[in-house]
Short mmCIF file of C-alpha atoms in Angstrom, two decimals:
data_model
loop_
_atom_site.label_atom_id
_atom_site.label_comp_id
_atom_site.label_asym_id
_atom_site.label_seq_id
_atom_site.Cartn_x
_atom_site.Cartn_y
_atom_site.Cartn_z
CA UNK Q 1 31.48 6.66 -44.57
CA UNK Q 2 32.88 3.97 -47.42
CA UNK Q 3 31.12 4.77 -50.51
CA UNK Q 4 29.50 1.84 -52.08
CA UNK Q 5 30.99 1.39 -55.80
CA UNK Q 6 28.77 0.77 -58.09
CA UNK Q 7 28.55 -1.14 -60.93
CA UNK Q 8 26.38 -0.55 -64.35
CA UNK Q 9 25.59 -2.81 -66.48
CA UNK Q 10 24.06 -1.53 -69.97
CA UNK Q 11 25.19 1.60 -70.72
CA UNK Q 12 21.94 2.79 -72.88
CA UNK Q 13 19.25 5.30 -71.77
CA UNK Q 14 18.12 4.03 -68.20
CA UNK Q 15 22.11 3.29 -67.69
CA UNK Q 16 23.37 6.36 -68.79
CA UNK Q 17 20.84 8.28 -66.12
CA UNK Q 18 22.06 6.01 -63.19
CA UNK Q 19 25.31 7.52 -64.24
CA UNK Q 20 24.14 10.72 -64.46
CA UNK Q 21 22.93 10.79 -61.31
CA UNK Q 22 25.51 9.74 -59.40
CA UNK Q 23 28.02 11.96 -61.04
CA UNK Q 24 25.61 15.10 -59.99
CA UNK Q 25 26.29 13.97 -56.12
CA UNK Q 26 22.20 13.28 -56.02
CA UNK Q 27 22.94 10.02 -54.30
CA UNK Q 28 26.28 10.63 -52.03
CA UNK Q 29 26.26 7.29 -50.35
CA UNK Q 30 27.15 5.76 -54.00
CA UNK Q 31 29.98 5.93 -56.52
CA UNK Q 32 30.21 4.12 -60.16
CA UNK Q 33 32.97 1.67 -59.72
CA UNK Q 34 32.64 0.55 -63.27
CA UNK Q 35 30.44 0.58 -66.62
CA UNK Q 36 29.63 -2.50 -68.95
CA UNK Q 37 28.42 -2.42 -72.01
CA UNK Q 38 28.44 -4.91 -75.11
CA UNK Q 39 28.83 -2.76 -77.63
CA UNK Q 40 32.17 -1.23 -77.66
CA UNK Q 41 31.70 1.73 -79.53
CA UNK Q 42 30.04 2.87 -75.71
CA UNK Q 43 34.12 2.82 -74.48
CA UNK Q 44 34.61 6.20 -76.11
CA UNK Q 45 31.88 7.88 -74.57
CA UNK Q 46 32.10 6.30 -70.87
CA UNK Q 47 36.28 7.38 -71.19
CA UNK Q 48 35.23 10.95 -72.09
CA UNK Q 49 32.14 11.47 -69.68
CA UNK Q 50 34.02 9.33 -66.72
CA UNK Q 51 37.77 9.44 -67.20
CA UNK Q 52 38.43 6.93 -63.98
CA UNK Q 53 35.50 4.70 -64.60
CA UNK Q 54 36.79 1.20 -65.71
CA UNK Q 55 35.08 0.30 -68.93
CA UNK Q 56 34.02 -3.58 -69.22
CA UNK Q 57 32.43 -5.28 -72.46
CA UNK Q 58 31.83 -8.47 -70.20
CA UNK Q 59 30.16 -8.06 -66.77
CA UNK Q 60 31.50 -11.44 -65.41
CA UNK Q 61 34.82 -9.90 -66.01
CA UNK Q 62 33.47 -6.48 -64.28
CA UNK Q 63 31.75 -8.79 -61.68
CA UNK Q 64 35.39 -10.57 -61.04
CA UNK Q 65 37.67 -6.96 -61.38
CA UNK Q 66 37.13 -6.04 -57.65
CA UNK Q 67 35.76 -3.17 -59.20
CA UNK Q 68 32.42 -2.86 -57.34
CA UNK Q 69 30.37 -3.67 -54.56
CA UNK Q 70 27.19 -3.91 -56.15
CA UNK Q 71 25.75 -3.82 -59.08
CA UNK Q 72 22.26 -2.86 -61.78
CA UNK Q 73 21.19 -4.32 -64.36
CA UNK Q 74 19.64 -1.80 -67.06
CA UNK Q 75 19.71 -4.69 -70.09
CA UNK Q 76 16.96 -5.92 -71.63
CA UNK Q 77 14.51 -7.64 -69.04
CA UNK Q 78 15.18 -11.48 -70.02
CA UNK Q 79 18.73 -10.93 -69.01
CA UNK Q 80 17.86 -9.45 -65.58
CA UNK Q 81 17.77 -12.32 -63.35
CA UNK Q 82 20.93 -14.27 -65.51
CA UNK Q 83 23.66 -11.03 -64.46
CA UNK Q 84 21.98 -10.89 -60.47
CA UNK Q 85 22.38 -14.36 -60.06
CA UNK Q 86 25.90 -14.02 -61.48
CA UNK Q 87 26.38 -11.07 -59.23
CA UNK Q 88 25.29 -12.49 -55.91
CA UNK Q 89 27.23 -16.02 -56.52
CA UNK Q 90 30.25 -13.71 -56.10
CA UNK Q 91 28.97 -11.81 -52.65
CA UNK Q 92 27.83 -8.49 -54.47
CA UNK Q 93 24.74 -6.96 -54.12
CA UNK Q 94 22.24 -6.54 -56.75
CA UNK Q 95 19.37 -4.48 -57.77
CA UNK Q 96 17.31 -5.38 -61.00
CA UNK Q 97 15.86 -2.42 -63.30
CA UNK Q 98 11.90 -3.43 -63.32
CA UNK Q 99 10.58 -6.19 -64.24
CA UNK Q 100 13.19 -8.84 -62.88
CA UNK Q 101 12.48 -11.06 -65.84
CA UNK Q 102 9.94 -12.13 -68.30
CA UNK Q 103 9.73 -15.59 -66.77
CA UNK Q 104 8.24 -15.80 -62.91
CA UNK Q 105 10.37 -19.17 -62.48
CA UNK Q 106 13.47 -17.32 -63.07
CA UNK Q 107 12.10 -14.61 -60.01
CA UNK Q 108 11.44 -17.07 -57.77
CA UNK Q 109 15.04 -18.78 -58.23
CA UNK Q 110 16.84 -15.79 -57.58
CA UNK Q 111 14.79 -14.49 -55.03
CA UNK Q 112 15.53 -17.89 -53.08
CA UNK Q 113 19.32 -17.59 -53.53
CA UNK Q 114 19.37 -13.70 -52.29
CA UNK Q 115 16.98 -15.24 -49.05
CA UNK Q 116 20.06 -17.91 -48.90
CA UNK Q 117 22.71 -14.76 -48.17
CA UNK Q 118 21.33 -12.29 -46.18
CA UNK Q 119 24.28 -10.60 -45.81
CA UNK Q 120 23.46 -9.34 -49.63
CA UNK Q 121 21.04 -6.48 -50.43
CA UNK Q 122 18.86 -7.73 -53.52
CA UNK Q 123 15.82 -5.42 -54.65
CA UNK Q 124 14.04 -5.12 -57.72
CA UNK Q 125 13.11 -1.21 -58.28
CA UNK Q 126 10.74 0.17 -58.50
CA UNK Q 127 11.28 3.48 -58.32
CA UNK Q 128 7.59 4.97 -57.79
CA UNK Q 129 7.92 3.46 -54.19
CA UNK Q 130 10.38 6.60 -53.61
CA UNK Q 131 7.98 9.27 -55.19
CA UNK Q 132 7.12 11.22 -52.17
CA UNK Q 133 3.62 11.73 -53.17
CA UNK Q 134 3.01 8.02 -53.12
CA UNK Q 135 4.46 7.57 -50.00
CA UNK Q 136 1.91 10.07 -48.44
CA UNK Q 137 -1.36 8.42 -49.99
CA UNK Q 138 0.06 4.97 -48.25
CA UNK Q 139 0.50 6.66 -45.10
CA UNK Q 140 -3.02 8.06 -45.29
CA UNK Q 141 -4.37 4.49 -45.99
CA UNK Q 142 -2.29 2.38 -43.54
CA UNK Q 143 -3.64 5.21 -40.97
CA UNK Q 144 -7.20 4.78 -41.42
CA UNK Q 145 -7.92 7.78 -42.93
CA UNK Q 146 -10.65 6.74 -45.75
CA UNK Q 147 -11.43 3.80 -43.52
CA UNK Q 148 -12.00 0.14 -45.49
CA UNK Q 149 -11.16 0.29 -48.87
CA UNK Q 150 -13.90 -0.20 -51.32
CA UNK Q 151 -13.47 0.12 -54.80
CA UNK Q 152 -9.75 1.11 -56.66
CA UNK Q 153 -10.15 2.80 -60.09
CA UNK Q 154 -6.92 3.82 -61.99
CA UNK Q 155 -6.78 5.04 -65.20
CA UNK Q 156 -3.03 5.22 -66.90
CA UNK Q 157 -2.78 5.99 -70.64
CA UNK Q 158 -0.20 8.51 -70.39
CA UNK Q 159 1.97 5.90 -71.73
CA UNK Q 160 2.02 6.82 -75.78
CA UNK Q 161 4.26 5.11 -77.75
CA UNK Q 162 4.86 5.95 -81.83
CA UNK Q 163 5.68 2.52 -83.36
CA UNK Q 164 9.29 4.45 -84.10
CA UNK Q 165 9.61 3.71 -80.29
CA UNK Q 166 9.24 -0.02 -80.42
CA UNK Q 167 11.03 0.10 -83.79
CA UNK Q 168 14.37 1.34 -82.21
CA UNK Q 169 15.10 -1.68 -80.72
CA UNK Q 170 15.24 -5.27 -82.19
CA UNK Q 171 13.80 -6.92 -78.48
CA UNK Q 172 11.20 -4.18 -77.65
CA UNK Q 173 7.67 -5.52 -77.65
CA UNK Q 174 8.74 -9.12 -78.35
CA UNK Q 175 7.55 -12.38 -76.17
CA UNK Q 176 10.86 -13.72 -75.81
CA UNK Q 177 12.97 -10.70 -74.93
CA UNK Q 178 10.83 -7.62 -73.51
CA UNK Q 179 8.22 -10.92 -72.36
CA UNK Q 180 5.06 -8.61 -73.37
CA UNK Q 181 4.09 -4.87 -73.91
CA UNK Q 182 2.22 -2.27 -72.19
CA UNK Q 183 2.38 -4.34 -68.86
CA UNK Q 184 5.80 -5.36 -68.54
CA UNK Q 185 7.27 -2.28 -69.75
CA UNK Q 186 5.29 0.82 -69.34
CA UNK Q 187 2.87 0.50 -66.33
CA UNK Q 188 4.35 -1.84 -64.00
CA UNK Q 189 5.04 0.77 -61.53
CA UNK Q 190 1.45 1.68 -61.54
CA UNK Q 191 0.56 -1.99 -61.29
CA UNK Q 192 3.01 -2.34 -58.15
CA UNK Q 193 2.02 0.73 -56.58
CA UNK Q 194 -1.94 -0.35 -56.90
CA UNK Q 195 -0.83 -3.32 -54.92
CA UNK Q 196 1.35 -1.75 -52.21
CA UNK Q 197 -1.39 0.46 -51.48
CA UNK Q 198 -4.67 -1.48 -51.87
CA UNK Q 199 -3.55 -5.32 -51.27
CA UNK Q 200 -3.31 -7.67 -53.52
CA UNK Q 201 -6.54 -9.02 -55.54
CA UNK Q 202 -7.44 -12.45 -55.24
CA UNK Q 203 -8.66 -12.86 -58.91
CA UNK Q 204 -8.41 -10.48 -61.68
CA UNK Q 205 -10.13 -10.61 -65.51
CA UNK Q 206 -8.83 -8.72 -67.90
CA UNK Q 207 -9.64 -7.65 -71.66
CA UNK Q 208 -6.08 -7.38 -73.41
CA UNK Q 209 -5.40 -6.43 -77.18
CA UNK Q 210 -2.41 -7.19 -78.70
CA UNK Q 211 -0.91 -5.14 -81.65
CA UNK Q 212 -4.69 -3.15 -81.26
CA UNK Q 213 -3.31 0.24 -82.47
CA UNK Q 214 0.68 -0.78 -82.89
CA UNK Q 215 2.36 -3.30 -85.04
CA UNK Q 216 3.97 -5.57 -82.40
CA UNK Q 217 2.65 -9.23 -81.25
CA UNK Q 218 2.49 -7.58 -77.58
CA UNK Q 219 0.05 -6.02 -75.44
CA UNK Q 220 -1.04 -2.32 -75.98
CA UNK Q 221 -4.61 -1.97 -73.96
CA UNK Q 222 -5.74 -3.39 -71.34
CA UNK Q 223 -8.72 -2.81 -69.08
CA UNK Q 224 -8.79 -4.77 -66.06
CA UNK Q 225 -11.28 -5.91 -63.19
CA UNK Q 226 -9.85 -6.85 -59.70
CA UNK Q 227 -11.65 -8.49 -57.14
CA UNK Q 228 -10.25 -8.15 -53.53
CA UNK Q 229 -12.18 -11.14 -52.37
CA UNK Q 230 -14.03 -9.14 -49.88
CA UNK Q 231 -16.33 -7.09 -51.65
CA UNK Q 232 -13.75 -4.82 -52.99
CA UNK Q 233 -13.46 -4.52 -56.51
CA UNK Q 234 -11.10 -2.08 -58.69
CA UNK Q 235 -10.53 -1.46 -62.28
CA UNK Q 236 -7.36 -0.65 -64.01
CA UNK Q 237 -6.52 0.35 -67.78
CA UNK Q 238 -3.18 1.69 -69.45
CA UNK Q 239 -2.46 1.05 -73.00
CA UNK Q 240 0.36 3.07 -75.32
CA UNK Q 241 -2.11 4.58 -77.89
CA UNK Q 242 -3.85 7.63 -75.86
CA UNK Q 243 -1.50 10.83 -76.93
CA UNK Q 244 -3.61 12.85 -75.07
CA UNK Q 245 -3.82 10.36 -71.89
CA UNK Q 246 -5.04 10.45 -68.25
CA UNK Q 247 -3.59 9.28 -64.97
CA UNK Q 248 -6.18 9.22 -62.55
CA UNK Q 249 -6.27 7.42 -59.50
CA UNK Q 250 -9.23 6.95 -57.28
CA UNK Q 251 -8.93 5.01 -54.02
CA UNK Q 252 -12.80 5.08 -52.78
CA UNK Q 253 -13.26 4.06 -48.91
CA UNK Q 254 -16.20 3.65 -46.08
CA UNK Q 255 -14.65 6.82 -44.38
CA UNK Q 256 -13.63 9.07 -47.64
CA UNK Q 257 -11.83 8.98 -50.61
CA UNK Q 258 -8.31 9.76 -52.02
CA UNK Q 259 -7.85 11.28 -55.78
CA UNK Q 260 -4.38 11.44 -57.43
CA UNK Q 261 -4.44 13.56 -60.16
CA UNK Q 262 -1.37 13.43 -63.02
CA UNK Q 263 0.35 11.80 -60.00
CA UNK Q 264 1.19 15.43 -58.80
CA UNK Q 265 -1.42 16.33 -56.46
CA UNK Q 266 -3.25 14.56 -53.62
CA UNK Q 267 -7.29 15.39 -53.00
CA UNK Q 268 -8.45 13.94 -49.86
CA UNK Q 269 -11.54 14.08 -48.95
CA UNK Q 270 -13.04 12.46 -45.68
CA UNK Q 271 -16.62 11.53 -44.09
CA UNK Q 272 -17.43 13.35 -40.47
CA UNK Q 273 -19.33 9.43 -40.15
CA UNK Q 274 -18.72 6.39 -42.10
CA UNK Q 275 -20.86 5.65 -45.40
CA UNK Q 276 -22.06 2.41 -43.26
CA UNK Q 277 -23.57 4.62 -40.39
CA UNK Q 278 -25.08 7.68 -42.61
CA UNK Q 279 -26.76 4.52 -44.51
CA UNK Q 280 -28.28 3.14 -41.09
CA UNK Q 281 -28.93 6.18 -39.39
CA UNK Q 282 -29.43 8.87 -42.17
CA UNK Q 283 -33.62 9.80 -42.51
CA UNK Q 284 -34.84 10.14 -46.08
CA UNK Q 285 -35.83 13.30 -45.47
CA UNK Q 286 -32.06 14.27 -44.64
CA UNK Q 287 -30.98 12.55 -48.09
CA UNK Q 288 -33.10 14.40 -49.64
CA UNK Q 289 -31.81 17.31 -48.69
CA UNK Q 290 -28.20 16.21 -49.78
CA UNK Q 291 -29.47 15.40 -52.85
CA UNK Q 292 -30.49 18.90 -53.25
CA UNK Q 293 -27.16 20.56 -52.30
CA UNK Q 294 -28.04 21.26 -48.54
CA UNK Q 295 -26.32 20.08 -45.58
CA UNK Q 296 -22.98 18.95 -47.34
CA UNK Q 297 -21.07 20.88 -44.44
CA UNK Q 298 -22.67 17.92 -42.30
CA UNK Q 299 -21.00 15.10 -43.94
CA UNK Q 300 -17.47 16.52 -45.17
CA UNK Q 301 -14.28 17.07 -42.47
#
């Protein structure tokens, strides 16, 4: 099988790991046909880790070598959408580091010309959407296994951030380069995942802080309300100050409930009868046993 080549654009931390990656053989189908970076300096390092690897300091130039087949974008997020437009005006496929932009206009405009060559692959990744465990609590949902969903609850602060971290970098935590903090950065793969697996809400409020515990103009906590629109509700709240930090997800249903602890282990628990029929058929008297700690084998699977 013809190995896709390809190409990286932004040869920092997230770059360097594609790289990584594909030089370990952990993703066979895929070969780097080329590396750009701005800063030239990178040259030395790309000729000494990848001796064959072209080197590029201007990815229209990489996009134009004949180089690759595709292409990802690990820049800073307000130049996302600029290089995969660039990329699929010249019939290569692109996939954009999360988020695809600071600017939702910009989304929608590439999105429509990728729809306008379907011959093209375009994603934005998300990479979360791979984590096996994730997979399995969706397949548990979309099968019915906790029933209706009634109430999300997600709790992400493992996301601590020393102001050296945001001080590294002229365009981290800015409006008009990073295009926010906490939420555009740190925890939209929780925020994708909470929709890919519980809908999306049809109105949300949310209490945001910016520069709370940091010295940046951005967001750093948020705690957030969704409303489903059908009686559903959730809450969700991240923010880079908790060192100690919890990632706790709670997906609470008529039939049962799943818990996703540290996002390493699953805890599923399900209802021999719906909360809806124990409510219309359940005597006091038999509540008041469960109450006191008898009978529990009656209403757990």
């Amino acid at each position: 099988m013809k190995k896709i080549r390809l190409g990286i654009i932004g040869f920092g931390a997230q770059g360097s790991t594609y790289a990584e990656f594909i030089k370990a053989g952990k993703i066979p189908q895929i070969e780097i046909g080329a590396i750009c970076d701005i800063d030239t300096e990178k040259k030395s390092e790309v000729e000494k880790k990848y001796p064959n690897v072209p080197f590029y300091n201007d990815y229209i130039a990489m996009l134009e070598s004949g180089d690759v087949d595709a292409i990802v974008t690990t820049v800073p997020h307000y130049l996302h959408t600029d290089i995969g437009k660039e990329a699929l005006k010249r019939d290569i496929h692109a996939l954009l580091e999360k988020p695809a932009d600071i600017y939702a206009d910009k989304v929608k405009e590439i999105s429509e010309l990728a729809a306008s060559k379907p011959h093209l692959t375009f994603a934005i990744f998300f990479n979360q959407r791979t984590n096996p465990l994730y997979q399995k609590v969706k397949s548990l949902i979309d099968a019915g296994e906790i029933g209706n969903i009634r109430r999300t609850n997600w709790i992400i602060t493992t996301w601590w951030r020393p102001q050296a971290y945001y001080d590294q970098s002229s365009w981290r935590a800015t409006w008009s380069e990073e295009g926010g903090g906490v939420l555009v950065n740190q925890a939209p793969h929780q925020i994708d995942l909470l929709q890919w697996l519980c809908g999306m809400p049809k109105s949300v409020f949310s209490n945001i802080k910016y520069g709370y515990q940091r010295d940046l103009a951005v967001d750093d906590d948020v705690t957030t309300i969704l409303d489903y629109g059908n009686g559903a509700t959730g809450v969700f709240i991240t923010c880079t100050h908790d060192i100690i930090g919890t990632d706790r997800l709670e997906i609470t249903g008529d039939k049962g409930k799943i818990l996703v602890e540290d996002s390493k282990t699953i805890t599923l628990t399900r209802l021999k009868a719906s909360e809806t029929q124990m409510n219309r058929n359940m005597s006091w008297k038999e509540a008041d046993e469960i109450f006191k700690g008898n009978g529990l084998e009656n209403i757990y699977e």
